[in-house]
Amino acid sequence: ILLIVPTTSLVEQMYKDFEDYGWDAERYCYKIYGGAPRNTDQSVIISTWQSIYKLDRKWFANFEVVIGDEAHQFKSKSLVNIMTKMADTKYRYGFTGTLDGTQTHKWVLEGLFGPSYKIISTKKLQDAGYLAKLNIKVLLMKHEPQKFDLYEDEVQYIISNEKRNKFIKNLAHDLKGNTLILYSRVATHGQVLFDLINIGNRKVFFVHGGVDAQEREEVRRITETEKDAIIVASFGTFSTGINIKNLHNIIFASPSKSRIRTLQSIGRVLRKGNNKVSATLFDIADDTKKGSRNNYTLNHLIERIKYYNEEKFNYEILQIKIG
């Protein structure tokens, strides 16, 4: 069996989950990422796709089953290449909580795995008590009106705005429970937020692509036992698949319009834990529009609100003047 996951963190998490379920993971499972040897006698291989996509067909010929975790990512050329090398693999399963909403995306995945089935919606899982209830607070930052010709100029203005970053710091410190703050750019935003927030006695973790898998798994494990930890993490490392049941709040600190990224990120906070029945998303958005035309990231917010409506999430929009 070949189990393909998108990140090194999810290799470690999947292995640990198998242990927690009571299975003899050490006997049956083998982890591949980084410099680990690619060959083993163990029957279940858990690997990142990055570690195996360049291997030849002979290596893939031994597998009778392939499972794609976070299967929405399998539209990429490298993952299609892997599945093409496994054309004779009889059993093919892909699992995901999110597609991007386009028919083309669905067709690509069905070409790799077979017909798609939507088993159940997030709303039904919430109503049945399997997932936490979600409250969304859209915090719309009202800036001094100004026009940005380029999207990049607007983003740089937003992530370097001292008042905005201090607002995020104060919000994180005021919230009760464990909080995940998601950002896009490590040096120019993530590091800035971490330095602002990492004061006092609370446990504050900084996670980005340069943090190795074992350390990320340790952050996840520690947070499960904490009551007021703060994780400042990049979207790339913590928006998909990471399972922290004891997570109460999530803050979107950076603009995004991706349907998959938005809904996957929300999924981080929906796991139910001990005495946890609800969670809150703080979606920080920015209004800098001058005249009648919306600024770029305000249009991104409009896209995210469409996703919230599609998923039947409850949300409220609160305007906050910081300009």
mmCIF file of C-alpha atoms in Angstrom:
data_model
loop_
_atom_site.group_PDB
_atom_site.id
_atom_site.type_symbol
_atom_site.label_atom_id
_atom_site.label_comp_id
_atom_site.label_asym_id
_atom_site.label_seq_id
_atom_site.Cartn_x
_atom_site.Cartn_y
_atom_site.Cartn_z
ATOM 1 C CA ILE A 1 0.000 0.000 0.000
ATOM 2 C CA LEU A 2 1.305 3.440 -0.942
ATOM 3 C CA LEU A 3 -0.194 6.316 1.054
ATOM 4 C CA ILE A 4 0.734 9.694 -0.461
ATOM 5 C CA VAL A 5 0.488 12.885 1.609
ATOM 6 C CA PRO A 6 1.469 16.473 0.690
ATOM 7 C CA THR A 7 3.823 17.411 3.547
ATOM 8 C CA THR A 8 6.395 15.912 5.895
ATOM 9 C CA SER A 9 4.193 16.984 8.823
ATOM 10 C CA LEU A 10 1.396 14.773 7.541
ATOM 11 C CA VAL A 11 3.749 11.794 7.182
ATOM 12 C CA GLU A 12 4.540 12.063 10.889
ATOM 13 C CA GLN A 13 0.926 12.796 11.824
ATOM 14 C CA MET A 14 -0.436 9.840 9.845
ATOM 15 C CA TYR A 15 2.106 7.483 11.417
ATOM 16 C CA LYS A 16 1.262 8.790 14.905
ATOM 17 C CA ASP A 17 -2.470 8.479 14.215
ATOM 18 C CA PHE A 18 -2.031 4.819 13.260
ATOM 19 C CA GLU A 19 -0.223 4.289 16.571
ATOM 20 C CA ASP A 20 -3.037 6.021 18.454
ATOM 21 C CA TYR A 21 -5.636 3.835 16.728
ATOM 22 C CA GLY A 22 -3.911 0.806 18.273
ATOM 23 C CA TRP A 23 -2.255 -0.531 15.117
ATOM 24 C CA ASP A 24 1.342 -1.789 15.228
ATOM 25 C CA ALA A 25 2.610 1.069 13.060
ATOM 26 C CA GLU A 26 6.273 0.344 13.738
ATOM 27 C CA ARG A 27 5.886 -3.169 12.350
ATOM 28 C CA TYR A 28 3.803 -2.385 9.265
ATOM 29 C CA CYS A 29 4.478 1.249 8.309
ATOM 30 C CA TYR A 30 7.502 2.908 6.739
ATOM 31 C CA LYS A 31 7.968 6.677 6.397
ATOM 32 C CA ILE A 32 9.593 8.256 3.349
ATOM 33 C CA TYR A 33 10.669 11.875 3.198
ATOM 34 C CA GLY A 34 13.966 13.725 3.138
ATOM 35 C CA GLY A 35 16.919 11.362 2.874
ATOM 36 C CA ALA A 36 15.133 8.176 3.966
ATOM 37 C CA PRO A 37 15.909 5.089 1.822
ATOM 38 C CA ARG A 38 13.179 4.436 -0.733
ATOM 39 C CA ASN A 39 13.081 0.644 -0.396
ATOM 40 C CA THR A 40 11.642 -1.394 2.473
ATOM 41 C CA ASP A 41 10.019 -4.742 3.251
ATOM 42 C CA GLN A 42 7.228 -3.120 5.260
ATOM 43 C CA SER A 43 3.810 -3.308 3.634
ATOM 44 C CA VAL A 44 2.543 0.265 4.118
ATOM 45 C CA ILE A 45 4.594 3.202 2.869
ATOM 46 C CA ILE A 46 3.624 6.711 3.952
ATOM 47 C CA SER A 47 5.408 9.221 1.744
ATOM 48 C CA THR A 48 5.334 12.791 0.549
ATOM 49 C CA TRP A 49 4.839 12.989 -3.200
ATOM 50 C CA GLN A 50 7.961 15.148 -3.459
ATOM 51 C CA SER A 51 10.067 12.203 -2.260
ATOM 52 C CA ILE A 52 8.942 9.703 -4.886
ATOM 53 C CA TYR A 53 7.702 11.415 -8.048
ATOM 54 C CA LYS A 54 11.077 11.049 -9.824
ATOM 55 C CA LEU A 55 11.355 7.291 -9.163
ATOM 56 C CA ASP A 56 10.933 4.938 -12.118
ATOM 57 C CA ARG A 57 7.942 2.718 -12.899
ATOM 58 C CA LYS A 58 9.573 -0.399 -11.444
ATOM 59 C CA TRP A 59 9.448 1.084 -7.943
ATOM 60 C CA PHE A 60 5.702 1.726 -8.238
ATOM 61 C CA ALA A 61 4.921 -1.685 -9.794
ATOM 62 C CA ASN A 62 4.939 -3.457 -6.407
ATOM 63 C CA PHE A 63 1.906 -1.623 -5.027
ATOM 64 C CA GLU A 64 -1.601 -3.069 -5.163
ATOM 65 C CA VAL A 65 -3.213 -0.048 -3.489
ATOM 66 C CA VAL A 66 -2.572 3.693 -3.773
ATOM 67 C CA ILE A 67 -4.262 6.214 -1.476
ATOM 68 C CA GLY A 68 -4.060 9.944 -2.149
ATOM 69 C CA ASP A 69 -4.598 12.030 0.968
ATOM 70 C CA GLU A 70 -5.652 15.645 0.298
ATOM 71 C CA ALA A 71 -6.488 14.450 -3.200
ATOM 72 C CA HIS A 72 -7.443 17.939 -4.413
ATOM 73 C CA GLN A 73 -3.701 18.520 -4.901
ATOM 74 C CA PHE A 74 -3.402 15.686 -7.438
ATOM 75 C CA LYS A 75 -4.065 18.012 -10.370
ATOM 76 C CA SER A 76 -0.378 19.011 -10.281
ATOM 77 C CA LYS A 77 1.950 17.638 -12.962
ATOM 78 C CA SER A 78 4.151 15.717 -10.500
ATOM 79 C CA LEU A 79 1.212 13.924 -8.879
ATOM 80 C CA VAL A 80 -0.367 13.109 -12.235
ATOM 81 C CA ASN A 81 3.040 11.663 -13.180
ATOM 82 C CA ILE A 82 2.984 9.376 -10.120
ATOM 83 C CA MET A 83 -0.516 8.118 -10.874
ATOM 84 C CA THR A 84 0.414 7.542 -14.533
ATOM 85 C CA LYS A 85 3.269 5.290 -13.405
ATOM 86 C CA MET A 86 0.712 3.330 -11.341
ATOM 87 C CA ALA A 87 -1.671 2.682 -14.239
ATOM 88 C CA ASP A 88 -1.882 -1.024 -13.339
ATOM 89 C CA THR A 89 -2.559 -0.442 -9.642
ATOM 90 C CA LYS A 90 -6.019 -1.903 -9.125
ATOM 91 C CA TYR A 91 -7.198 -0.113 -6.004
ATOM 92 C CA ARG A 92 -7.024 3.701 -6.143
ATOM 93 C CA TYR A 93 -8.563 5.946 -3.511
ATOM 94 C CA GLY A 94 -8.443 9.717 -3.175
ATOM 95 C CA PHE A 95 -9.736 11.590 -0.138
ATOM 96 C CA THR A 96 -10.321 15.308 0.282
ATOM 97 C CA GLY A 97 -12.651 17.717 2.024
ATOM 98 C CA THR A 98 -12.414 20.341 -0.720
ATOM 99 C CA LEU A 99 -12.420 20.715 -4.480
ATOM 100 C CA ASP A 100 -11.831 24.063 -6.143
ATOM 101 C CA GLY A 101 -15.367 24.204 -7.522
ATOM 102 C CA THR A 102 -14.453 23.858 -11.205
ATOM 103 C CA GLN A 103 -15.588 20.998 -13.414
ATOM 104 C CA THR A 104 -12.070 20.657 -14.847
ATOM 105 C CA HIS A 105 -10.589 19.945 -11.409
ATOM 106 C CA LYS A 106 -13.182 17.239 -10.809
ATOM 107 C CA TRP A 107 -12.523 15.630 -14.198
ATOM 108 C CA VAL A 108 -8.755 15.492 -13.651
ATOM 109 C CA LEU A 109 -9.194 13.737 -10.299
ATOM 110 C CA GLU A 110 -11.774 11.314 -11.686
ATOM 111 C CA GLY A 111 -9.328 10.436 -14.458
ATOM 112 C CA LEU A 112 -6.768 9.452 -11.826
ATOM 113 C CA PHE A 113 -8.942 7.785 -9.177
ATOM 114 C CA GLY A 114 -12.342 7.033 -10.714
ATOM 115 C CA PRO A 115 -15.833 8.465 -10.088
ATOM 116 C CA SER A 116 -16.129 11.009 -7.280
ATOM 117 C CA TYR A 117 -18.611 10.789 -4.418
ATOM 118 C CA LYS A 118 -19.552 13.491 -1.943
ATOM 119 C CA ILE A 119 -20.201 11.468 1.181
ATOM 120 C CA ILE A 120 -21.409 14.240 3.486
ATOM 121 C CA SER A 121 -21.227 18.023 3.879
ATOM 122 C CA THR A 122 -19.484 19.976 6.633
ATOM 123 C CA LYS A 123 -22.868 21.372 7.716
ATOM 124 C CA LYS A 124 -24.348 17.893 8.182
ATOM 125 C CA LEU A 125 -21.308 16.779 10.188
ATOM 126 C CA GLN A 126 -21.731 19.841 12.408
ATOM 127 C CA ASP A 127 -25.466 19.247 12.833
ATOM 128 C CA ALA A 128 -24.779 15.614 13.760
ATOM 129 C CA GLY A 129 -22.259 16.694 16.388
ATOM 130 C CA TYR A 130 -19.161 15.242 14.730
ATOM 131 C CA LEU A 131 -17.605 18.658 14.047
ATOM 132 C CA ALA A 132 -17.512 21.795 16.162
ATOM 133 C CA LYS A 133 -19.930 24.634 15.481
ATOM 134 C CA LEU A 134 -18.221 27.546 13.731
ATOM 135 C CA ASN A 135 -18.655 31.258 14.298
ATOM 136 C CA ILE A 136 -17.057 33.543 11.709
ATOM 137 C CA LYS A 137 -16.260 37.142 12.504
ATOM 138 C CA VAL A 138 -15.121 39.135 9.482
ATOM 139 C CA LEU A 139 -13.047 42.013 10.857
ATOM 140 C CA LEU A 140 -13.013 44.585 8.071
ATOM 141 C CA MET A 141 -10.153 47.032 8.583
ATOM 142 C CA LYS A 142 -11.143 50.492 7.276
ATOM 143 C CA HIS A 143 -7.962 52.211 6.054
ATOM 144 C CA GLU A 144 -7.456 55.702 4.706
ATOM 145 C CA PRO A 145 -8.691 55.589 1.084
ATOM 146 C CA GLN A 146 -5.878 54.957 -1.366
ATOM 147 C CA LYS A 147 -5.502 53.323 -4.737
ATOM 148 C CA PHE A 148 -2.938 50.627 -5.522
ATOM 149 C CA ASP A 149 -2.197 49.978 -9.177
ATOM 150 C CA LEU A 150 -0.538 46.642 -8.417
ATOM 151 C CA TYR A 151 -1.761 43.813 -6.185
ATOM 152 C CA GLU A 152 1.750 43.393 -4.764
ATOM 153 C CA ASP A 153 1.840 47.035 -3.644
ATOM 154 C CA GLU A 154 -1.432 46.582 -1.772
ATOM 155 C CA VAL A 155 -0.249 43.400 -0.062
ATOM 156 C CA GLN A 156 3.006 45.037 1.028
ATOM 157 C CA TYR A 157 1.044 47.949 2.493
ATOM 158 C CA ILE A 158 -1.275 45.594 4.389
ATOM 159 C CA ILE A 159 1.291 43.224 5.890
ATOM 160 C CA SER A 160 3.635 46.057 6.914
ATOM 161 C CA ASN A 161 0.866 48.142 8.512
ATOM 162 C CA GLU A 162 1.863 48.577 12.173
ATOM 163 C CA LYS A 163 -1.659 49.301 13.427
ATOM 164 C CA ARG A 164 -3.001 46.199 11.692
ATOM 165 C CA ASN A 165 -0.257 43.947 13.054
ATOM 166 C CA LYS A 166 -0.697 45.318 16.582
ATOM 167 C CA PHE A 167 -4.421 44.674 16.280
ATOM 168 C CA ILE A 168 -3.679 41.023 15.437
ATOM 169 C CA LYS A 169 -1.297 40.820 18.404
ATOM 170 C CA ASN A 170 -3.891 42.233 20.812
ATOM 171 C CA LEU A 171 -6.608 39.984 19.414
ATOM 172 C CA ALA A 172 -4.450 36.872 19.849
ATOM 173 C CA HIS A 173 -3.596 37.806 23.435
ATOM 174 C CA ASP A 174 -7.233 38.554 24.329
ATOM 175 C CA LEU A 175 -8.677 35.296 23.005
ATOM 176 C CA LYS A 176 -9.347 32.379 25.337
ATOM 177 C CA GLY A 177 -8.161 28.929 24.313
ATOM 178 C CA ASN A 178 -5.548 27.847 21.776
ATOM 179 C CA THR A 179 -5.200 30.044 18.697
ATOM 180 C CA LEU A 180 -3.784 29.444 15.203
ATOM 181 C CA ILE A 181 -2.683 32.495 13.193
ATOM 182 C CA LEU A 182 -2.157 31.826 9.484
ATOM 183 C CA TYR A 183 0.013 34.055 7.294
ATOM 184 C CA SER A 184 1.428 33.898 3.750
ATOM 185 C CA ARG A 185 4.920 35.446 3.853
ATOM 186 C CA VAL A 186 7.482 34.264 6.367
ATOM 187 C CA ALA A 187 10.087 37.037 6.625
ATOM 188 C CA THR A 188 7.927 40.087 5.983
ATOM 189 C CA HIS A 189 4.826 39.066 7.932
ATOM 190 C CA GLY A 190 5.091 35.814 9.891
ATOM 191 C CA GLN A 191 8.303 36.803 11.645
ATOM 192 C CA VAL A 192 6.899 40.262 12.411
ATOM 193 C CA LEU A 193 3.747 38.806 13.978
ATOM 194 C CA PHE A 194 5.698 36.240 15.986
ATOM 195 C CA ASP A 195 8.037 38.897 17.402
ATOM 196 C CA LEU A 196 5.056 41.044 18.422
ATOM 197 C CA ILE A 197 3.093 38.196 19.985
ATOM 198 C CA ASN A 198 5.913 36.265 21.672
ATOM 199 C CA ILE A 199 5.893 38.198 24.942
ATOM 200 C CA GLY A 200 4.790 37.130 28.402
ATOM 201 C CA ASN A 201 4.392 33.581 29.685
ATOM 202 C CA ARG A 202 2.143 32.048 27.032
ATOM 203 C CA LYS A 203 3.567 29.363 24.764
ATOM 204 C CA VAL A 204 3.979 30.870 21.274
ATOM 205 C CA PHE A 205 5.205 28.750 18.347
ATOM 206 C CA PHE A 206 6.511 29.919 14.958
ATOM 207 C CA VAL A 207 6.064 27.445 12.108
ATOM 208 C CA HIS A 208 7.145 27.792 8.477
ATOM 209 C CA GLY A 209 8.634 25.658 5.719
ATOM 210 C CA GLY A 210 12.083 25.732 7.315
ATOM 211 C CA VAL A 211 10.851 24.007 10.491
ATOM 212 C CA ASP A 212 11.410 20.245 10.214
ATOM 213 C CA ALA A 213 8.629 17.668 10.439
ATOM 214 C CA GLN A 214 9.554 16.346 13.879
ATOM 215 C CA GLU A 215 9.435 19.843 15.358
ATOM 216 C CA ARG A 216 6.068 20.588 13.733
ATOM 217 C CA GLU A 217 4.696 17.342 15.147
ATOM 218 C CA GLU A 218 5.983 18.386 18.572
ATOM 219 C CA VAL A 219 4.150 21.729 18.255
ATOM 220 C CA ARG A 220 0.963 19.842 17.434
ATOM 221 C CA ARG A 221 1.431 17.445 20.364
ATOM 222 C CA ILE A 222 2.172 20.195 22.892
ATOM 223 C CA THR A 223 -0.792 22.299 21.773
ATOM 224 C CA GLU A 224 -3.145 19.381 22.436
ATOM 225 C CA THR A 225 -2.239 19.643 26.139
ATOM 226 C CA GLU A 226 -2.238 23.463 26.427
ATOM 227 C CA LYS A 227 -5.061 25.878 27.238
ATOM 228 C CA ASP A 228 -3.814 29.161 25.740
ATOM 229 C CA ALA A 229 -1.032 28.423 23.246
ATOM 230 C CA ILE A 230 -0.601 30.500 20.084
ATOM 231 C CA ILE A 231 0.724 29.059 16.818
ATOM 232 C CA VAL A 232 1.912 31.537 14.194
ATOM 233 C CA ALA A 233 2.092 29.347 11.081
ATOM 234 C CA SER A 234 2.330 29.732 7.323
ATOM 235 C CA PHE A 235 -0.638 28.658 5.218
ATOM 236 C CA GLY A 236 1.661 26.194 3.466
ATOM 237 C CA THR A 237 2.511 24.286 6.643
ATOM 238 C CA PHE A 238 -0.689 24.366 8.705
ATOM 239 C CA SER A 239 -3.640 25.080 6.391
ATOM 240 C CA THR A 240 -4.062 21.497 5.132
ATOM 241 C CA GLY A 241 -4.502 18.239 7.015
ATOM 242 C CA ILE A 242 -2.975 19.185 10.367
ATOM 243 C CA ASN A 243 -5.121 17.669 13.120
ATOM 244 C CA ILE A 244 -5.293 19.653 16.384
ATOM 245 C CA LYS A 245 -8.484 18.835 18.280
ATOM 246 C CA ASN A 246 -7.725 21.298 21.077
ATOM 247 C CA LEU A 247 -7.850 24.386 18.838
ATOM 248 C CA HIS A 248 -10.409 27.068 19.608
ATOM 249 C CA ASN A 249 -9.603 30.067 17.395
ATOM 250 C CA ILE A 250 -8.134 30.688 13.966
ATOM 251 C CA ILE A 251 -7.059 34.047 12.563
ATOM 252 C CA PHE A 252 -6.605 34.696 8.846
ATOM 253 C CA ALA A 253 -3.849 37.318 8.959
ATOM 254 C CA SER A 254 -3.125 37.410 5.207
ATOM 255 C CA PRO A 255 -5.440 37.950 2.228
ATOM 256 C CA SER A 256 -6.448 34.975 0.087
ATOM 257 C CA LYS A 257 -9.157 34.133 -2.444
ATOM 258 C CA SER A 258 -8.415 30.417 -2.883
ATOM 259 C CA ARG A 259 -11.464 28.264 -2.152
ATOM 260 C CA ILE A 260 -9.361 25.252 -1.216
ATOM 261 C CA ARG A 261 -7.013 27.207 1.054
ATOM 262 C CA THR A 262 -9.921 28.944 2.798
ATOM 263 C CA LEU A 263 -11.977 25.816 3.457
ATOM 264 C CA GLN A 264 -8.958 23.648 4.313
ATOM 265 C CA SER A 265 -7.820 26.280 6.817
ATOM 266 C CA ILE A 266 -11.251 26.322 8.439
ATOM 267 C CA GLY A 267 -10.993 22.558 8.741
ATOM 268 C CA ARG A 268 -8.118 22.978 11.202
ATOM 269 C CA VAL A 269 -10.464 24.393 13.832
ATOM 270 C CA LEU A 270 -13.492 22.115 13.342
ATOM 271 C CA ARG A 271 -12.092 19.043 15.105
ATOM 272 C CA LYS A 272 -13.902 18.392 18.367
ATOM 273 C CA GLY A 273 -11.892 17.893 21.543
ATOM 274 C CA ASN A 274 -12.566 17.567 25.245
ATOM 275 C CA ASN A 275 -15.278 20.076 26.248
ATOM 276 C CA LYS A 276 -14.952 21.833 22.870
ATOM 277 C CA VAL A 277 -18.227 22.289 21.015
ATOM 278 C CA SER A 278 -17.574 25.490 19.053
ATOM 279 C CA ALA A 279 -14.754 27.458 17.459
ATOM 280 C CA THR A 280 -14.265 30.924 16.004
ATOM 281 C CA LEU A 281 -12.656 32.159 12.800
ATOM 282 C CA PHE A 282 -11.468 35.756 12.705
ATOM 283 C CA ASP A 283 -11.195 36.690 9.033
ATOM 284 C CA ILE A 284 -9.171 39.898 8.843
ATOM 285 C CA ALA A 285 -9.906 41.840 5.661
ATOM 286 C CA ASP A 286 -8.954 45.291 4.394
ATOM 287 C CA ASP A 287 -10.896 48.122 2.782
ATOM 288 C CA THR A 288 -8.613 50.730 1.207
ATOM 289 C CA LYS A 289 -10.881 51.579 -1.707
ATOM 290 C CA LYS A 290 -10.823 55.072 -3.146
ATOM 291 C CA GLY A 291 -13.950 55.907 -5.089
ATOM 292 C CA SER A 292 -16.386 53.236 -6.223
ATOM 293 C CA ARG A 293 -13.899 50.549 -7.234
ATOM 294 C CA ASN A 294 -13.000 47.876 -4.672
ATOM 295 C CA ASN A 295 -9.364 47.266 -3.822
ATOM 296 C CA TYR A 296 -7.862 43.871 -4.712
ATOM 297 C CA THR A 297 -8.015 42.224 -1.291
ATOM 298 C CA LEU A 298 -11.541 43.489 -0.638
ATOM 299 C CA ASN A 299 -12.582 41.512 -3.710
ATOM 300 C CA HIS A 300 -10.809 38.515 -2.178
ATOM 301 C CA LEU A 301 -13.008 38.896 0.901
ATOM 302 C CA ILE A 302 -16.095 38.882 -1.320
ATOM 303 C CA GLU A 303 -14.905 35.543 -2.732
ATOM 304 C CA ARG A 304 -14.406 34.100 0.768
ATOM 305 C CA ILE A 305 -17.897 35.196 1.784
ATOM 306 C CA LYS A 306 -19.246 33.281 -1.223
ATOM 307 C CA TYR A 307 -17.557 30.153 0.164
ATOM 308 C CA TYR A 308 -19.043 30.769 3.619
ATOM 309 C CA ASN A 309 -22.501 31.047 2.068
ATOM 310 C CA GLU A 310 -21.993 27.884 -0.007
ATOM 311 C CA GLU A 311 -21.016 25.943 3.123
ATOM 312 C CA LYS A 312 -23.887 27.520 5.137
ATOM 313 C CA PHE A 313 -21.511 28.968 7.739
ATOM 314 C CA ASN A 314 -22.788 31.713 10.023
ATOM 315 C CA TYR A 315 -20.804 34.948 9.812
ATOM 316 C CA GLU A 316 -20.981 38.593 10.811
ATOM 317 C CA ILE A 317 -19.040 41.554 9.415
ATOM 318 C CA LEU A 318 -17.578 44.062 11.866
ATOM 319 C CA GLN A 319 -15.984 47.269 10.608
ATOM 320 C CA ILE A 320 -12.888 48.514 12.440
ATOM 321 C CA LYS A 321 -11.351 51.873 11.602
ATOM 322 C CA ILE A 322 -7.556 51.831 11.778
ATOM 323 C CA GLY A 323 -6.652 54.414 9.118
#
